[in-house]
């Protein structure tokens, strides 16, 4: 029997959270680290692609730069979502802004 099945067999049905949320401060830390890391990685890959390299290697560097840029954008969007959710939680709990 695997661990998931054992854990679910001990939990009474209906005890799941109605609206589960992730740990917002931990997500914020991870996104704050990922954003500058992937921006720098994107720039480094772009500089490497602009160097004197063969065409097939240039393509790989460009793909790596695009992947890093997309990941940086996702981290930025996640920071915006986290800020909105934390603001909503503060207003819902009665604390000002």
PDB file of N, CA and C in Angstrom:
ATOM      1  N   UNK A   1       0.850  -1.172   0.000  1.00  0.00           N
ATOM      2  CA  UNK A   1       0.000   0.000   0.000  1.00  0.00           C
ATOM      3  C   UNK A   1       0.898   1.237   0.000  1.00  0.00           C
ATOM      4  N   UNK A   2       0.631   2.165  -0.892  1.00  0.00           N
ATOM      5  CA  UNK A   2       1.489   3.336  -0.957  1.00  0.00           C
ATOM      6  C   UNK A   2       1.110   4.364   0.112  1.00  0.00           C
ATOM      7  N   UNK A   3       1.961   5.350   0.303  1.00  0.00           N
ATOM      8  CA  UNK A   3       1.790   6.328   1.383  1.00  0.00           C
ATOM      9  C   UNK A   3       0.533   7.163   1.210  1.00  0.00           C
ATOM     10  N   UNK A   4       0.207   7.524  -0.009  1.00  0.00           N
ATOM     11  CA  UNK A   4      -0.980   8.350  -0.248  1.00  0.00           C
ATOM     12  C   UNK A   4      -2.244   7.598   0.157  1.00  0.00           C
ATOM     13  N   UNK A   5      -2.324   6.344  -0.203  1.00  0.00           N
ATOM     14  CA  UNK A   5      -3.506   5.555   0.131  1.00  0.00           C
ATOM     15  C   UNK A   5      -3.616   5.383   1.649  1.00  0.00           C
ATOM     16  N   UNK A   6      -2.477   5.173   2.323  1.00  0.00           N
ATOM     17  CA  UNK A   6      -2.501   5.036   3.781  1.00  0.00           C
ATOM     18  C   UNK A   6      -2.955   6.332   4.431  1.00  0.00           C
ATOM     19  N   UNK A   7      -2.431   7.467   3.948  1.00  0.00           N
ATOM     20  CA  UNK A   7      -2.796   8.757   4.538  1.00  0.00           C
ATOM     21  C   UNK A   7      -4.270   9.057   4.316  1.00  0.00           C
ATOM     22  N   UNK A   8      -4.786   8.747   3.146  1.00  0.00           N
ATOM     23  CA  UNK A   8      -6.187   9.046   2.877  1.00  0.00           C
ATOM     24  C   UNK A   8      -7.111   8.104   3.636  1.00  0.00           C
ATOM     25  N   UNK A   9      -6.634   6.908   3.990  1.00  0.00           N
ATOM     26  CA  UNK A   9      -7.485   5.981   4.723  1.00  0.00           C
ATOM     27  C   UNK A   9      -7.648   6.412   6.182  1.00  0.00           C
ATOM     28  N   UNK A  10      -6.725   7.182   6.718  1.00  0.00           N
ATOM     29  CA  UNK A  10      -6.815   7.659   8.100  1.00  0.00           C
ATOM     30  C   UNK A  10      -7.634   8.929   8.232  1.00  0.00           C
ATOM     31  N   UNK A  11      -7.833   9.645   7.160  1.00  0.00           N
ATOM     32  CA  UNK A  11      -8.527  10.927   7.204  1.00  0.00           C
ATOM     33  C   UNK A  11     -10.017  10.699   6.955  1.00  0.00           C
ATOM     34  N   UNK A  12     -10.867  11.263   7.784  1.00  0.00           N
ATOM     35  CA  UNK A  12     -12.300  11.065   7.550  1.00  0.00           C
ATOM     36  C   UNK A  12     -12.742  11.800   6.291  1.00  0.00           C
ATOM     37  N   UNK A  13     -13.692  11.252   5.566  1.00  0.00           N
ATOM     38  CA  UNK A  13     -14.145  11.912   4.346  1.00  0.00           C
ATOM     39  C   UNK A  13     -14.781  13.261   4.664  1.00  0.00           C
ATOM     40  N   UNK A  14     -14.543  14.204   3.786  1.00  0.00           N
ATOM     41  CA  UNK A  14     -15.093  15.544   3.963  1.00  0.00           C
ATOM     42  C   UNK A  14     -14.250  16.459   4.813  1.00  0.00           C
ATOM     43  N   UNK A  15     -13.044  16.029   5.210  1.00  0.00           N
ATOM     44  CA  UNK A  15     -12.204  16.865   6.063  1.00  0.00           C
ATOM     45  C   UNK A  15     -11.244  17.731   5.257  1.00  0.00           C
ATOM     46  N   UNK A  16     -11.353  17.693   3.938  1.00  0.00           N
ATOM     47  CA  UNK A  16     -10.481  18.514   3.105  1.00  0.00           C
ATOM     48  C   UNK A  16     -10.901  19.977   3.229  1.00  0.00           C
ATOM     49  N   UNK A  17      -9.959  20.860   3.025  1.00  0.00           N
ATOM     50  CA  UNK A  17     -10.254  22.291   3.079  1.00  0.00           C
ATOM     51  C   UNK A  17     -11.158  22.680   1.912  1.00  0.00           C
ATOM     52  N   UNK A  18     -12.098  23.560   2.182  1.00  0.00           N
ATOM     53  CA  UNK A  18     -13.014  24.000   1.127  1.00  0.00           C
ATOM     54  C   UNK A  18     -12.281  24.837   0.094  1.00  0.00           C
ATOM     55  N   UNK A  19     -11.390  25.706   0.557  1.00  0.00           N
ATOM     56  CA  UNK A  19     -10.607  26.556  -0.337  1.00  0.00           C
ATOM     57  C   UNK A  19      -9.144  26.491   0.066  1.00  0.00           C
ATOM     58  N   UNK A  20      -8.426  25.456  -0.361  1.00  0.00           N
ATOM     59  CA  UNK A  20      -7.027  25.327   0.067  1.00  0.00           C
ATOM     60  C   UNK A  20      -6.172  26.440  -0.528  1.00  0.00           C
ATOM     61  N   UNK A  21      -5.261  26.935   0.251  1.00  0.00           N
ATOM     62  CA  UNK A  21      -4.343  27.984  -0.189  1.00  0.00           C
ATOM     63  C   UNK A  21      -2.922  27.532   0.088  1.00  0.00           C
ATOM     64  N   UNK A  22      -2.003  28.027  -0.709  1.00  0.00           N
ATOM     65  CA  UNK A  22      -0.606  27.700  -0.477  1.00  0.00           C
ATOM     66  C   UNK A  22      -0.019  28.669   0.543  1.00  0.00           C
ATOM     67  N   UNK A  23       1.177  28.388   0.980  1.00  0.00           N
ATOM     68  CA  UNK A  23       1.884  29.237   1.926  1.00  0.00           C
ATOM     69  C   UNK A  23       2.395  30.464   1.173  1.00  0.00           C
ATOM     70  N   UNK A  24       1.667  31.566   1.269  1.00  0.00           N
ATOM     71  CA  UNK A  24       1.985  32.749   0.461  1.00  0.00           C
ATOM     72  C   UNK A  24       3.358  33.347   0.776  1.00  0.00           C
ATOM     73  N   UNK A  25       3.766  33.483   2.036  1.00  0.00           N
ATOM     74  CA  UNK A  25       5.114  34.028   2.273  1.00  0.00           C
ATOM     75  C   UNK A  25       6.225  33.168   1.671  1.00  0.00           C
ATOM     76  N   UNK A  26       6.079  31.852   1.718  1.00  0.00           N
ATOM     77  CA  UNK A  26       7.097  30.981   1.124  1.00  0.00           C
ATOM     78  C   UNK A  26       7.110  31.129  -0.395  1.00  0.00           C
ATOM     79  N   UNK A  27       5.918  31.198  -1.003  1.00  0.00           N
ATOM     80  CA  UNK A  27       5.862  31.416  -2.456  1.00  0.00           C
ATOM     81  C   UNK A  27       6.479  32.753  -2.828  1.00  0.00           C
ATOM     82  N   UNK A  28       6.249  33.781  -1.995  1.00  0.00           N
ATOM     83  CA  UNK A  28       6.806  35.102  -2.282  1.00  0.00           C
ATOM     84  C   UNK A  28       8.328  35.056  -2.250  1.00  0.00           C
ATOM     85  N   UNK A  29       8.903  34.352  -1.271  1.00  0.00           N
ATOM     86  CA  UNK A  29      10.367  34.233  -1.188  1.00  0.00           C
ATOM     87  C   UNK A  29      10.908  33.528  -2.431  1.00  0.00           C
ATOM     88  N   UNK A  30      10.256  32.424  -2.814  1.00  0.00           N
ATOM     89  CA  UNK A  30      10.740  31.677  -3.983  1.00  0.00           C
ATOM     90  C   UNK A  30      10.654  32.524  -5.251  1.00  0.00           C
ATOM     91  N   UNK A  31       9.574  33.279  -5.413  1.00  0.00           N
ATOM     92  CA  UNK A  31       9.443  34.112  -6.607  1.00  0.00           C
ATOM     93  C   UNK A  31      10.425  35.272  -6.588  1.00  0.00           C
ATOM     94  N   UNK A  32      10.685  35.812  -5.392  1.00  0.00           N
ATOM     95  CA  UNK A  32      11.661  36.909  -5.292  1.00  0.00           C
ATOM     96  C   UNK A  32      13.074  36.436  -5.611  1.00  0.00           C
ATOM     97  N   UNK A  33      13.359  35.177  -5.383  1.00  0.00           N
ATOM     98  CA  UNK A  33      14.665  34.627  -5.751  1.00  0.00           C
ATOM     99  C   UNK A  33      14.680  34.273  -7.239  1.00  0.00           C
ATOM    100  N   UNK A  34      13.595  33.673  -7.721  1.00  0.00           N
ATOM    101  CA  UNK A  34      13.550  33.210  -9.109  1.00  0.00           C
ATOM    102  C   UNK A  34      13.570  34.357 -10.104  1.00  0.00           C
ATOM    103  N   UNK A  35      12.864  35.441  -9.812  1.00  0.00           N
ATOM    104  CA  UNK A  35      12.766  36.542 -10.778  1.00  0.00           C
ATOM    105  C   UNK A  35      14.129  37.112 -11.169  1.00  0.00           C
ATOM    106  N   UNK A  36      14.942  37.589 -10.221  1.00  0.00           N
ATOM    107  CA  UNK A  36      16.245  38.126 -10.659  1.00  0.00           C
ATOM    108  C   UNK A  36      17.174  37.053 -11.226  1.00  0.00           C
ATOM    109  N   UNK A  37      17.092  35.833 -10.681  1.00  0.00           N
ATOM    110  CA  UNK A  37      17.943  34.755 -11.193  1.00  0.00           C
ATOM    111  C   UNK A  37      17.662  34.514 -12.673  1.00  0.00           C
ATOM    112  N   UNK A  38      16.399  34.383 -13.047  1.00  0.00           N
ATOM    113  CA  UNK A  38      16.078  34.079 -14.433  1.00  0.00           C
ATOM    114  C   UNK A  38      16.224  35.287 -15.356  1.00  0.00           C
ATOM    115  N   UNK A  39      16.109  36.496 -14.828  1.00  0.00           N
ATOM    116  CA  UNK A  39      16.398  37.677 -15.654  1.00  0.00           C
ATOM    117  C   UNK A  39      17.885  37.692 -16.008  1.00  0.00           C
ATOM    118  N   UNK A  40      18.734  37.442 -15.018  1.00  0.00           N
ATOM    119  CA  UNK A  40      20.185  37.414 -15.271  1.00  0.00           C
ATOM    120  C   UNK A  40      20.534  36.241 -16.189  1.00  0.00           C
ATOM    121  N   UNK A  41      19.921  35.090 -15.961  1.00  0.00           N
ATOM    122  CA  UNK A  41      20.182  33.925 -16.811  1.00  0.00           C
ATOM    123  C   UNK A  41      19.739  34.192 -18.249  1.00  0.00           C
ATOM    124  N   UNK A  42      18.628  34.879 -18.420  1.00  0.00           N
ATOM    125  CA  UNK A  42      18.161  35.218 -19.768  1.00  0.00           C
ATOM    126  C   UNK A  42      19.167  36.129 -20.469  1.00  0.00           C
ATOM    127  N   UNK A  43      19.635  37.132 -19.748  1.00  0.00           N
ATOM    128  CA  UNK A  43      20.625  38.039 -20.333  1.00  0.00           C
ATOM    129  C   UNK A  43      21.921  37.300 -20.667  1.00  0.00           C
ATOM    130  N   UNK A  44      22.360  36.413 -19.790  1.00  0.00           N
ATOM    131  CA  UNK A  44      23.589  35.661 -20.043  1.00  0.00           C
ATOM    132  C   UNK A  44      23.439  34.755 -21.265  1.00  0.00           C
ATOM    133  N   UNK A  45      22.291  34.112 -21.394  1.00  0.00           N
ATOM    134  CA  UNK A  45      22.062  33.254 -22.561  1.00  0.00           C
ATOM    135  C   UNK A  45      21.992  34.072 -23.847  1.00  0.00           C
ATOM    136  N   UNK A  46      21.378  35.246 -23.767  1.00  0.00           N
ATOM    137  CA  UNK A  46      21.297  36.102 -24.945  1.00  0.00           C
ATOM    138  C   UNK A  46      22.679  36.591 -25.367  1.00  0.00           C
ATOM    139  N   UNK A  47      23.511  36.939 -24.382  1.00  0.00           N
ATOM    140  CA  UNK A  47      24.881  37.368 -24.689  1.00  0.00           C
ATOM    141  C   UNK A  47      25.671  36.208 -25.295  1.00  0.00           C
ATOM    142  N   UNK A  48      25.487  35.021 -24.753  1.00  0.00           N
ATOM    143  CA  UNK A  48      26.177  33.845 -25.293  1.00  0.00           C
ATOM    144  C   UNK A  48      25.719  33.559 -26.716  1.00  0.00           C
ATOM    145  N   UNK A  49      24.429  33.758 -26.994  1.00  0.00           N
ATOM    146  CA  UNK A  49      23.913  33.527 -28.349  1.00  0.00           C
ATOM    147  C   UNK A  49      24.444  34.564 -29.322  1.00  0.00           C
ATOM    148  N   UNK A  50      24.698  35.767 -28.825  1.00  0.00           N
ATOM    149  CA  UNK A  50      25.197  36.828 -29.700  1.00  0.00           C
ATOM    150  C   UNK A  50      26.686  36.670 -30.000  1.00  0.00           C
ATOM    151  N   UNK A  51      27.368  35.819 -29.261  1.00  0.00           N
ATOM    152  CA  UNK A  51      28.798  35.616 -29.465  1.00  0.00           C
ATOM    153  C   UNK A  51      29.086  34.854 -30.751  1.00  0.00           C
ATOM    154  N   UNK A  52      30.346  34.616 -30.968  1.00  0.00           N
ATOM    155  CA  UNK A  52      30.801  33.926 -32.175  1.00  0.00           C
ATOM    156  C   UNK A  52      30.692  32.415 -31.959  1.00  0.00           C
ATOM    157  N   UNK A  53      29.488  31.872 -32.221  1.00  0.00           N
ATOM    158  CA  UNK A  53      29.243  30.439 -32.051  1.00  0.00           C
ATOM    159  C   UNK A  53      28.589  29.894 -33.320  1.00  0.00           C
ATOM    160  N   UNK A  54      28.596  28.591 -33.441  1.00  0.00           N
ATOM    161  CA  UNK A  54      27.961  27.955 -34.596  1.00  0.00           C
ATOM    162  C   UNK A  54      26.440  28.150 -34.523  1.00  0.00           C
ATOM    163  N   UNK A  55      25.796  28.025 -35.680  1.00  0.00           N
ATOM    164  CA  UNK A  55      24.353  28.279 -35.751  1.00  0.00           C
ATOM    165  C   UNK A  55      23.543  27.336 -34.859  1.00  0.00           C
ATOM    166  N   UNK A  56      23.932  26.052 -34.821  1.00  0.00           N
ATOM    167  CA  UNK A  56      23.152  25.124 -33.992  1.00  0.00           C
ATOM    168  C   UNK A  56      23.326  25.425 -32.502  1.00  0.00           C
ATOM    169  N   UNK A  57      24.501  25.902 -32.104  1.00  0.00           N
ATOM    170  CA  UNK A  57      24.725  26.277 -30.708  1.00  0.00           C
ATOM    171  C   UNK A  57      23.994  27.578 -30.397  1.00  0.00           C
ATOM    172  N   UNK A  58      23.981  28.490 -31.349  1.00  0.00           N
ATOM    173  CA  UNK A  58      23.255  29.758 -31.174  1.00  0.00           C
ATOM    174  C   UNK A  58      21.775  29.490 -30.934  1.00  0.00           C
ATOM    175  N   UNK A  59      21.215  28.538 -31.676  1.00  0.00           N
ATOM    176  CA  UNK A  59      19.803  28.188 -31.498  1.00  0.00           C
ATOM    177  C   UNK A  59      19.544  27.678 -30.089  1.00  0.00           C
ATOM    178  N   UNK A  60      20.435  26.847 -29.568  1.00  0.00           N
ATOM    179  CA  UNK A  60      20.269  26.346 -28.202  1.00  0.00           C
ATOM    180  C   UNK A  60      20.332  27.472 -27.174  1.00  0.00           C
ATOM    181  N   UNK A  61      21.255  28.414 -27.360  1.00  0.00           N
ATOM    182  CA  UNK A  61      21.346  29.545 -26.437  1.00  0.00           C
ATOM    183  C   UNK A  61      20.088  30.404 -26.509  1.00  0.00           C
ATOM    184  N   UNK A  62      19.553  30.596 -27.705  1.00  0.00           N
ATOM    185  CA  UNK A  62      18.329  31.390 -27.842  1.00  0.00           C
ATOM    186  C   UNK A  62      17.141  30.691 -27.183  1.00  0.00           C
ATOM    187  N   UNK A  63      17.050  29.388 -27.335  1.00  0.00           N
ATOM    188  CA  UNK A  63      15.976  28.642 -26.682  1.00  0.00           C
ATOM    189  C   UNK A  63      16.110  28.757 -25.168  1.00  0.00           C
ATOM    190  N   UNK A  64      17.328  28.641 -24.670  1.00  0.00           N
ATOM    191  CA  UNK A  64      17.555  28.780 -23.226  1.00  0.00           C
ATOM    192  C   UNK A  64      17.167  30.183 -22.750  1.00  0.00           C
ATOM    193  N   UNK A  65      17.493  31.204 -23.549  1.00  0.00           N
ATOM    194  CA  UNK A  65      17.127  32.580 -23.185  1.00  0.00           C
ATOM    195  C   UNK A  65      15.621  32.750 -23.156  1.00  0.00           C
ATOM    196  N   UNK A  66      14.923  32.157 -24.106  1.00  0.00           N
ATOM    197  CA  UNK A  66      13.458  32.262 -24.148  1.00  0.00           C
ATOM    198  C   UNK A  66      12.837  31.555 -22.943  1.00  0.00           C
ATOM    199  N   UNK A  67      13.349  30.372 -22.612  1.00  0.00           N
ATOM    200  CA  UNK A  67      12.828  29.637 -21.451  1.00  0.00           C
ATOM    201  C   UNK A  67      13.056  30.447 -20.175  1.00  0.00           C
ATOM    202  N   UNK A  68      14.220  31.047 -20.030  1.00  0.00           N
ATOM    203  CA  UNK A  68      14.509  31.866 -18.849  1.00  0.00           C
ATOM    204  C   UNK A  68      13.598  33.094 -18.799  1.00  0.00           C
ATOM    205  N   UNK A  69      13.359  33.719 -19.943  1.00  0.00           N
ATOM    206  CA  UNK A  69      12.478  34.889 -19.983  1.00  0.00           C
ATOM    207  C   UNK A  69      11.048  34.513 -19.596  1.00  0.00           C
ATOM    208  N   UNK A  70      10.562  33.401 -20.118  1.00  0.00           N
ATOM    209  CA  UNK A  70       9.204  32.950 -19.780  1.00  0.00           C
ATOM    210  C   UNK A  70       9.102  32.643 -18.283  1.00  0.00           C
ATOM    211  N   UNK A  71      10.115  32.002 -17.737  1.00  0.00           N
ATOM    212  CA  UNK A  71      10.110  31.683 -16.310  1.00  0.00           C
ATOM    213  C   UNK A  71      10.150  32.953 -15.465  1.00  0.00           C
ATOM    214  N   UNK A  72      10.909  33.952 -15.897  1.00  0.00           N
ATOM    215  CA  UNK A  72      10.950  35.227 -15.176  1.00  0.00           C
ATOM    216  C   UNK A  72       9.586  35.912 -15.210  1.00  0.00           C
ATOM    217  N   UNK A  73       8.910  35.865 -16.345  1.00  0.00           N
ATOM    218  CA  UNK A  73       7.572  36.459 -16.451  1.00  0.00           C
ATOM    219  C   UNK A  73       6.599  35.731 -15.530  1.00  0.00           C
ATOM    220  N   UNK A  74       6.686  34.421 -15.470  1.00  0.00           N
ATOM    221  CA  UNK A  74       5.812  33.644 -14.583  1.00  0.00           C
ATOM    222  C   UNK A  74       6.077  34.017 -13.123  1.00  0.00           C
ATOM    223  N   UNK A  75       7.337  34.193 -12.743  1.00  0.00           N
ATOM    224  CA  UNK A  75       7.666  34.598 -11.372  1.00  0.00           C
ATOM    225  C   UNK A  75       7.119  35.989 -11.080  1.00  0.00           C
ATOM    226  N   UNK A  76       7.180  36.896 -12.038  1.00  0.00           N
ATOM    227  CA  UNK A  76       6.646  38.251 -11.852  1.00  0.00           C
ATOM    228  C   UNK A  76       5.127  38.205 -11.679  1.00  0.00           C
ATOM    229  N   UNK A  77       4.459  37.416 -12.516  1.00  0.00           N
ATOM    230  CA  UNK A  77       3.002  37.286 -12.401  1.00  0.00           C
ATOM    231  C   UNK A  77       2.646  36.674 -11.050  1.00  0.00           C
ATOM    232  N   UNK A  78       3.419  35.677 -10.611  1.00  0.00           N
ATOM    233  CA  UNK A  78       3.161  35.054  -9.325  1.00  0.00           C
ATOM    234  C   UNK A  78       3.306  36.062  -8.197  1.00  0.00           C
ATOM    235  N   UNK A  79       4.289  36.936  -8.265  1.00  0.00           N
ATOM    236  CA  UNK A  79       4.440  37.981  -7.243  1.00  0.00           C
ATOM    237  C   UNK A  79       3.220  38.892  -7.206  1.00  0.00           C
ATOM    238  N   UNK A  80       2.672  39.229  -8.366  1.00  0.00           N
ATOM    239  CA  UNK A  80       1.470  40.073  -8.412  1.00  0.00           C
ATOM    240  C   UNK A  80       0.276  39.343  -7.790  1.00  0.00           C
ATOM    241  N   UNK A  81       0.125  38.063  -8.109  1.00  0.00           N
ATOM    242  CA  UNK A  81      -0.984  37.268  -7.560  1.00  0.00           C
ATOM    243  C   UNK A  81      -0.840  37.147  -6.046  1.00  0.00           C
ATOM    244  N   UNK A  82       0.370  36.888  -5.578  1.00  0.00           N
ATOM    245  CA  UNK A  82       0.613  36.761  -4.142  1.00  0.00           C
ATOM    246  C   UNK A  82       0.286  38.074  -3.431  1.00  0.00           C
ATOM    247  N   UNK A  83       0.715  39.193  -3.997  1.00  0.00           N
ATOM    248  CA  UNK A  83       0.428  40.494  -3.386  1.00  0.00           C
ATOM    249  C   UNK A  83      -1.080  40.725  -3.291  1.00  0.00           C
ATOM    250  N   UNK A  84      -1.813  40.389  -4.335  1.00  0.00           N
ATOM    251  CA  UNK A  84      -3.263  40.567  -4.324  1.00  0.00           C
ATOM    252  C   UNK A  84      -3.904  39.670  -3.274  1.00  0.00           C
ATOM    253  N   UNK A  85      -3.494  38.410  -3.206  1.00  0.00           N
ATOM    254  CA  UNK A  85      -4.087  37.489  -2.222  1.00  0.00           C
ATOM    255  C   UNK A  85      -3.758  37.891  -0.793  1.00  0.00           C
ATOM    256  N   UNK A  86      -2.542  38.366  -0.562  1.00  0.00           N
ATOM    257  CA  UNK A  86      -2.186  38.805   0.789  1.00  0.00           C
ATOM    258  C   UNK A  86      -2.982  40.057   1.163  1.00  0.00           C
ATOM    259  N   UNK A  87      -3.183  40.949   0.210  1.00  0.00           N
ATOM    260  CA  UNK A  87      -3.983  42.145   0.454  1.00  0.00           C
ATOM    261  C   UNK A  87      -5.431  41.758   0.769  1.00  0.00           C
ATOM    262  N   UNK A  88      -5.973  40.787   0.017  1.00  0.00           N
ATOM    263  CA  UNK A  88      -7.332  40.318   0.277  1.00  0.00           C
ATOM    264  C   UNK A  88      -7.446  39.689   1.659  1.00  0.00           C
ATOM    265  N   UNK A  89      -6.452  38.916   2.064  1.00  0.00           N
ATOM    266  CA  UNK A  89      -6.484  38.297   3.388  1.00  0.00           C
ATOM    267  C   UNK A  89      -6.435  39.343   4.487  1.00  0.00           C
ATOM    268  N   UNK A  90      -5.645  40.413   4.286  1.00  0.00           N
ATOM    269  CA  UNK A  90      -5.571  41.471   5.288  1.00  0.00           C
ATOM    270  C   UNK A  90      -6.910  42.189   5.411  1.00  0.00           C
ATOM    271  N   UNK A  91      -7.546  42.502   4.286  1.00  0.00           N
ATOM    272  CA  UNK A  91      -8.822  43.207   4.343  1.00  0.00           C
ATOM    273  C   UNK A  91      -9.928  42.300   4.878  1.00  0.00           C
ATOM    274  N   UNK A  92      -9.859  41.007   4.592  1.00  0.00           N
ATOM    275  CA  UNK A  92     -10.860  40.065   5.081  1.00  0.00           C
ATOM    276  C   UNK A  92     -10.748  39.897   6.597  1.00  0.00           C
ATOM    277  N   UNK A  93      -9.538  39.979   7.109  1.00  0.00           N
ATOM    278  CA  UNK A  93      -9.357  39.811   8.559  1.00  0.00           C
ATOM    279  C   UNK A  93      -9.590  41.111   9.322  1.00  0.00           C
ATOM    280  N   UNK A  94      -9.876  42.190   8.624  1.00  0.00           N
ATOM    281  CA  UNK A  94     -10.193  43.446   9.280  1.00  0.00           C
ATOM    282  C   UNK A  94      -9.018  44.374   9.474  1.00  0.00           C
ATOM    283  N   UNK A  95      -7.825  43.935   9.071  1.00  0.00           N
ATOM    284  CA  UNK A  95      -6.666  44.813   9.194  1.00  0.00           C
ATOM    285  C   UNK A  95      -6.610  45.733   7.997  1.00  0.00           C
ATOM    286  N   UNK A  96      -6.286  47.009   8.170  1.00  0.00           N
ATOM    287  CA  UNK A  96      -6.233  47.931   7.025  1.00  0.00           C
ATOM    288  C   UNK A  96      -5.072  47.621   6.108  1.00  0.00           C
ATOM    289  N   UNK A  97      -5.276  47.917   4.834  1.00  0.00           N
ATOM    290  CA  UNK A  97      -4.431  47.790   3.773  1.00  0.00           C
ATOM    291  C   UNK A  97      -3.146  47.359   3.571  1.00  0.00           C
TER     292      UNK A  97
END
